[in-house]
Amino acid sequence: MKMVIYTRHLVSTFMLILLCALGTCQIEGEDDTSAYEDKFPHLPDFNQNNNITESPKSALDILDPGFSPTSKPSEKGEATSAVVPTQTPTTQEPLPTADYKYEDIDGNVCLRLCLKAKFEIPYTALGPDGMELPKTAEVPFSDFKVKIGGDCDSGKKPGEAQILNVQWGPFLDREAAYSFKMKFSKTRSGDTDDWLAEDLEFTYNTEDTTYFEDAADPGKVTVRVDSKAEFFETPYRSAYTCQADDSIELLSSDKMHTSVLQIDEIRLQPFMKPKNNGTFSEEEPCESDKQKKPTSNVASIAVGATLGCLILIVIIIYAVGRRMGSITDRTGYKAVE
């Protein structure tokens, strides 16, 4: 009987260890956010609520809640406390999510771009006294009143390419204030076919006071990447995805103007099959996302293996305990006889 009680104590102890391990696994699972949990059906809504915290109270508010910074000095000449200004926290507007599709003459989607990104554009502004001041405008991609153009060549023949041209913003001089164009080509990499993006080009007009306040020399500017630069190389018929931050520098032909394309998240695929109806094919993650994925897999495998071992040990101890208890009971019966 002592052996049975001892065995039961061992089982209870290992059950407690098992429960603790399960609890730890749950907590780690909640904190371990995989790079692919936020995958977007076409692109997820990446906007998050920005909670503005209340400004902390000053020392005067704590010591004397009835103090008013606009109160006048007393007629007796009593000294009054100085006003302590409080700062209001500023919040950054979340970037909008843009989803662009271009269709061929038959109404089939041949390429699609979903992203959350903005252009950072340095420019010169005029101050109140006429002095020139350096400023930076941040122009996000927009999904409001967008005009989409392009070309849907199949890419099967040499020299064929697909083109996406997106225009948005107010019309200035009969043209949209902002235009972004990119070209997609088919290439051969070893024994497989790939696609890549090239000839990225961005045109903006500093006459748009929404982003370019008090521009010193307002007008239209075009910047582009190096002619030999290539981006987003991906297996043919697959979609490029990346949730890691990335940046691409663009430069004007006279090298007087620059712009940086800051990409937070992107999903992109040209040469789409007509039967896909605009749905992304198999995904090919970027290198940064690939480096994140193995870490979470190793942790999951380690936790699973540990739990499996604990369960196996508990089952073995329980089986041995039942066997020993059965032998003890039989011995007791024989002694009574």
Coordinates of C-alpha atoms in Angstrom, one line a residue:
M1 CA 0.0 0.0 0.0
K2 CA 2.9 2.4 0.7
M3 CA 4.2 1.8 -2.8
V4 CA 0.8 2.7 -4.2
I5 CA 0.6 5.9 -2.2
Y6 CA 4.2 6.8 -3.2
T7 CA 3.4 6.2 -6.9
R8 CA 0.2 8.3 -6.7
H9 CA 2.3 11.1 -5.2
L10 CA 4.7 10.9 -8.1
V11 CA 1.9 11.0 -10.6
S12 CA 0.4 14.1 -8.8
T13 CA 3.8 15.8 -8.9
F14 CA 4.3 15.2 -12.6
M15 CA 0.8 16.3 -13.3
L16 CA 1.6 19.6 -11.6
I17 CA 4.8 19.9 -13.7
L18 CA 2.8 19.2 -16.8
L19 CA 0.2 21.9 -16.0
C20 CA 3.0 24.4 -15.3
A21 CA 4.6 23.6 -18.6
L22 CA 1.3 24.0 -20.4
G23 CA 0.8 27.3 -18.8
T24 CA 4.3 28.5 -19.8
C25 CA 3.6 27.3 -23.4
Q26 CA 0.5 29.4 -23.5
I27 CA 2.2 32.5 -22.4
E28 CA 5.0 32.1 -24.8
G29 CA 2.5 31.5 -27.6
E30 CA 0.7 34.7 -26.9
D31 CA 3.9 36.7 -26.9
D32 CA 5.5 35.0 -30.0
T33 CA 3.8 36.8 -32.9
S34 CA 4.7 35.1 -36.1
A35 CA 5.6 37.2 -39.1
Y36 CA 2.6 35.7 -40.9
E37 CA -0.2 36.1 -38.3
D38 CA -1.1 39.5 -39.9
K39 CA -1.4 38.1 -43.5
F40 CA -4.0 40.0 -45.3
P41 CA -6.8 38.6 -47.3
H42 CA -5.9 41.1 -50.0
L43 CA -3.9 43.1 -47.6
P44 CA -5.0 43.3 -44.0
D45 CA -6.0 46.5 -42.2
F46 CA -2.7 47.4 -40.6
N47 CA -4.1 50.5 -39.0
Q48 CA -4.0 50.4 -35.2
N49 CA -5.7 52.5 -32.6
N50 CA -3.4 55.2 -31.2
N51 CA -4.3 55.8 -27.6
I52 CA -3.5 59.3 -26.5
T53 CA -2.6 59.4 -22.8
E54 CA -3.7 62.3 -20.7
S55 CA -1.1 64.9 -20.1
P56 CA 0.5 64.5 -16.7
K57 CA -0.5 67.0 -14.0
S58 CA 2.0 69.6 -13.0
A59 CA 3.3 70.0 -9.5
L60 CA 1.0 73.0 -9.0
D61 CA -2.1 70.9 -9.9
I62 CA -1.1 68.3 -7.3
L63 CA -0.3 70.8 -4.5
D64 CA -3.1 73.2 -5.2
P65 CA -5.9 71.9 -7.4
G66 CA -7.7 75.2 -7.3
F67 CA -4.7 77.1 -8.7
S68 CA -5.5 79.0 -11.9
P69 CA -2.6 80.1 -14.1
T70 CA -4.7 83.2 -15.3
S71 CA -5.3 84.5 -11.7
K72 CA -4.0 88.0 -11.0
P73 CA -1.6 88.9 -8.2
S74 CA -3.2 90.0 -5.0
E75 CA -3.5 93.7 -4.2
K76 CA -1.3 93.2 -1.1
G77 CA 1.6 92.2 -3.4
E78 CA 1.7 88.6 -2.4
A79 CA 3.9 86.5 -4.6
T80 CA 2.2 84.1 -7.1
S81 CA 3.6 80.8 -8.4
A82 CA 4.9 80.7 -11.9
V83 CA 2.9 78.9 -14.5
V84 CA 4.2 75.5 -15.5
P85 CA 3.2 74.7 -19.1
T86 CA 2.1 71.1 -19.9
Q87 CA 3.0 69.3 -23.1
T88 CA 0.4 67.6 -25.2
P89 CA 1.7 64.3 -26.6
T90 CA 1.7 64.1 -30.4
T91 CA 0.6 61.0 -32.4
Q92 CA 1.6 59.9 -35.9
E93 CA -1.2 59.2 -38.3
P94 CA -1.3 55.6 -39.4
L95 CA -0.4 54.9 -43.0
P96 CA -3.3 53.9 -45.2
T97 CA -3.5 50.5 -46.8
A98 CA -3.5 50.7 -50.6
D99 CA -4.7 47.9 -52.9
Y100 CA -4.2 48.3 -56.7
K101 CA -5.3 45.9 -59.4
Y102 CA -4.8 46.3 -63.1
E103 CA -7.0 44.3 -65.6
D104 CA -6.5 43.4 -69.2
I105 CA -9.0 44.0 -72.0
D106 CA -11.0 40.9 -71.0
G107 CA -11.4 42.1 -67.4
N108 CA -8.9 39.6 -65.9
V109 CA -6.5 40.9 -63.2
C110 CA -3.0 40.6 -64.6
L111 CA -1.1 42.3 -61.7
R112 CA -1.8 43.4 -58.2
L113 CA 0.0 45.5 -55.6
C114 CA -1.0 45.8 -52.0
L115 CA 1.2 47.9 -49.7
K116 CA 1.5 50.2 -46.7
A117 CA 4.1 52.7 -47.7
K118 CA 5.0 56.4 -48.0
F119 CA 7.5 58.7 -49.8
E120 CA 9.8 60.8 -47.7
I121 CA 10.7 63.9 -49.8
P122 CA 13.1 66.6 -48.7
Y123 CA 12.2 70.1 -50.0
T124 CA 12.9 73.7 -49.3
A125 CA 10.3 75.9 -47.7
L126 CA 10.1 79.7 -47.1
G127 CA 9.9 80.9 -43.5
P128 CA 7.9 83.9 -42.3
D129 CA 10.9 86.2 -42.8
G130 CA 11.6 84.8 -46.3
M131 CA 14.5 82.6 -45.2
E132 CA 14.8 79.2 -46.8
L133 CA 14.1 76.3 -44.4
P134 CA 14.8 72.5 -45.1
K135 CA 11.7 70.4 -44.6
T136 CA 10.6 66.8 -45.3
A137 CA 7.2 65.9 -46.7
E138 CA 5.7 62.4 -46.1
V139 CA 3.4 61.4 -48.9
P140 CA 1.6 58.1 -48.4
F141 CA 0.1 55.9 -51.1
S142 CA -3.6 56.6 -51.3
D143 CA -6.6 54.4 -52.1
F144 CA -8.9 57.3 -52.6
K145 CA -9.8 58.6 -56.1
V146 CA -7.0 56.6 -57.6
K147 CA -6.4 56.2 -61.4
I148 CA -4.7 52.9 -62.4
G149 CA -3.1 52.3 -65.7
G150 CA -0.5 49.9 -67.2
D151 CA 0.2 47.1 -69.6
C152 CA -0.7 43.4 -69.3
D153 CA 1.8 41.7 -71.7
S154 CA 2.1 38.0 -71.0
G155 CA 5.9 38.1 -70.6
K156 CA 6.2 34.9 -72.7
K157 CA 8.2 36.6 -75.5
P158 CA 11.5 38.3 -75.0
G159 CA 11.2 42.0 -74.2
E160 CA 7.5 41.7 -73.0
A161 CA 6.8 43.3 -69.7
Q162 CA 3.9 44.3 -67.5
I163 CA 3.6 47.9 -66.2
L164 CA 1.7 49.4 -63.3
N165 CA 1.0 53.2 -63.2
V166 CA -0.9 54.6 -60.2
Q167 CA -2.0 58.3 -60.0
W168 CA -3.6 60.0 -57.1
G169 CA -4.0 63.4 -55.4
P170 CA -5.4 66.7 -56.6
F171 CA -5.2 67.6 -60.2
L172 CA -2.6 70.4 -60.8
D173 CA -2.0 71.5 -64.4
R174 CA -4.4 68.9 -65.6
E175 CA -2.4 66.1 -64.0
A176 CA -2.6 64.2 -60.7
A177 CA -0.2 65.6 -58.2
Y178 CA 1.4 62.1 -57.6
S179 CA 2.2 59.3 -60.0
F180 CA 4.1 56.0 -59.3
K181 CA 5.2 53.6 -62.0
M182 CA 7.0 50.3 -62.0
K183 CA 7.8 47.7 -64.6
F184 CA 7.8 43.9 -64.3
S185 CA 10.0 41.6 -66.4
K186 CA 10.4 37.8 -66.6
T187 CA 13.9 36.5 -66.0
R188 CA 15.7 33.2 -65.9
S189 CA 17.5 32.2 -62.7
G190 CA 19.3 28.8 -63.0
D191 CA 16.7 26.3 -64.0
T192 CA 13.7 28.3 -62.8
D193 CA 11.8 31.3 -64.2
D194 CA 11.5 34.4 -62.0
W195 CA 10.0 37.8 -62.2
L196 CA 11.4 41.1 -60.9
A197 CA 10.5 44.7 -60.7
E198 CA 12.6 47.5 -62.2
D199 CA 12.4 51.1 -63.5
L200 CA 10.6 52.4 -60.4
E201 CA 9.6 56.1 -61.0
F202 CA 7.8 58.6 -58.8
T203 CA 6.5 62.0 -59.9
Y204 CA 5.3 64.6 -57.4
N205 CA 4.2 68.2 -57.5
T206 CA 5.2 70.5 -54.7
E207 CA 2.3 72.9 -55.5
D208 CA 0.2 70.5 -53.4
T209 CA 0.0 72.4 -50.1
T210 CA -1.4 69.3 -48.3
Y211 CA 2.1 67.9 -47.9
F212 CA 4.4 70.8 -49.2
E213 CA 3.7 73.8 -47.1
D214 CA 5.3 77.1 -48.2
A215 CA 7.4 75.3 -50.9
A216 CA 10.1 77.8 -52.1
D217 CA 10.1 76.6 -55.7
P218 CA 6.8 74.8 -56.4
G219 CA 6.6 72.6 -59.4
K220 CA 6.7 69.0 -60.7
V221 CA 9.6 66.7 -60.0
T222 CA 10.4 63.2 -61.2
V223 CA 12.7 60.8 -59.4
R224 CA 13.6 57.2 -60.3
V225 CA 15.9 54.4 -59.3
D226 CA 19.1 53.5 -61.0
S227 CA 18.5 51.9 -64.4
K228 CA 20.3 48.7 -63.4
A229 CA 18.6 48.3 -60.1
E230 CA 16.3 45.3 -59.7
F231 CA 13.8 44.5 -56.9
F232 CA 11.5 41.9 -55.4
E233 CA 12.8 38.9 -57.5
T234 CA 10.4 36.1 -57.0
P235 CA 9.6 32.7 -58.6
Y236 CA 7.3 33.0 -61.6
R237 CA 3.6 32.7 -60.8
S238 CA 4.3 33.4 -57.1
A239 CA 3.5 36.4 -55.0
Y240 CA 6.2 38.4 -53.2
T241 CA 5.4 39.2 -49.6
C242 CA 7.3 41.1 -46.9
Q243 CA 6.3 42.4 -43.5
A244 CA 9.8 43.8 -42.6
D245 CA 10.6 47.4 -43.2
D246 CA 12.4 48.3 -46.4
S247 CA 13.5 51.5 -48.2
I248 CA 14.3 52.3 -51.8
E249 CA 16.1 55.6 -52.8
L250 CA 15.0 57.5 -55.9
L251 CA 17.0 60.3 -57.5
S252 CA 16.2 62.9 -60.2
S253 CA 18.2 63.0 -63.4
D254 CA 19.9 66.3 -62.4
K255 CA 20.7 64.7 -59.0
M256 CA 19.2 67.8 -57.3
H257 CA 16.1 66.0 -55.8
T258 CA 15.8 62.8 -53.9
S259 CA 13.1 60.7 -52.4
V260 CA 13.0 57.6 -50.3
L261 CA 10.2 55.0 -50.6
Q262 CA 9.6 53.6 -47.1
I263 CA 7.8 50.3 -47.2
D264 CA 6.2 48.9 -44.1
E265 CA 4.5 45.9 -45.6
I266 CA 4.0 44.8 -49.2
R267 CA 2.3 42.0 -51.2
L268 CA 2.9 42.0 -55.0
Q269 CA 2.4 39.8 -58.0
P270 CA 2.5 40.4 -61.7
F271 CA 1.8 37.8 -64.5
M272 CA -1.2 36.5 -62.6
K273 CA -3.2 33.7 -64.1
P274 CA -6.6 34.8 -65.4
K275 CA -8.4 32.0 -63.5
N276 CA -7.0 33.4 -60.2
N277 CA -9.4 36.4 -60.5
G278 CA -7.0 38.7 -58.7
T279 CA -6.2 36.3 -55.8
F280 CA -2.6 36.0 -54.9
S281 CA -0.8 32.7 -55.7
E282 CA 1.7 30.8 -53.5
E283 CA 3.6 33.3 -51.4
E284 CA 7.4 33.8 -51.5
P285 CA 8.5 35.7 -48.3
C286 CA 11.4 38.1 -48.4
E287 CA 14.7 37.2 -46.8
S288 CA 14.0 39.2 -43.6
D289 CA 10.8 37.3 -43.0
K290 CA 12.5 34.0 -43.7
Q291 CA 15.1 34.7 -41.0
K292 CA 12.3 35.3 -38.4
K293 CA 10.3 32.2 -39.2
P294 CA 12.8 29.5 -38.1
T295 CA 13.2 31.0 -34.6
S296 CA 9.5 30.6 -33.8
N297 CA 9.5 27.0 -35.3
V298 CA 12.5 26.0 -33.1
A299 CA 10.7 27.3 -30.0
S300 CA 7.5 25.5 -30.9
I301 CA 9.3 22.2 -31.5
A302 CA 11.2 22.5 -28.2
V303 CA 8.1 23.1 -26.2
G304 CA 6.2 20.3 -28.0
A305 CA 9.0 17.8 -27.4
T306 CA 9.2 18.8 -23.7
L307 CA 5.5 18.3 -23.2
G308 CA 5.6 15.0 -25.1
C309 CA 8.4 13.7 -22.8
L310 CA 6.5 14.8 -19.6
I311 CA 3.3 13.0 -20.8
L312 CA 5.2 9.8 -21.6
I313 CA 6.9 9.8 -18.2
V314 CA 3.6 10.3 -16.4
I315 CA 2.0 7.5 -18.4
I316 CA 4.9 5.1 -17.6
I317 CA 4.8 5.9 -13.9
Y318 CA 1.1 5.5 -13.8
A319 CA 1.3 2.1 -15.5
V320 CA 4.1 1.0 -13.1
G321 CA 2.1 2.2 -10.1
R322 CA -1.0 0.3 -11.1
R323 CA 1.1 -2.9 -11.7
M324 CA 2.8 -2.6 -8.3
G325 CA -0.5 -1.9 -6.6
S326 CA -2.0 -5.0 -8.2
I327 CA 0.9 -7.2 -7.0
T328 CA 0.5 -5.7 -3.5
D329 CA -3.2 -6.5 -3.4
R330 CA -2.6 -10.1 -4.4
T331 CA 0.1 -10.6 -1.8
G332 CA -2.3 -9.2 0.9
Y333 CA -5.0 -11.6 -0.1
K334 CA -2.7 -14.6 0.1
A335 CA -1.5 -13.5 3.6
V336 CA -5.1 -13.5 4.8
E337 CA -5.8 -17.0 3.4

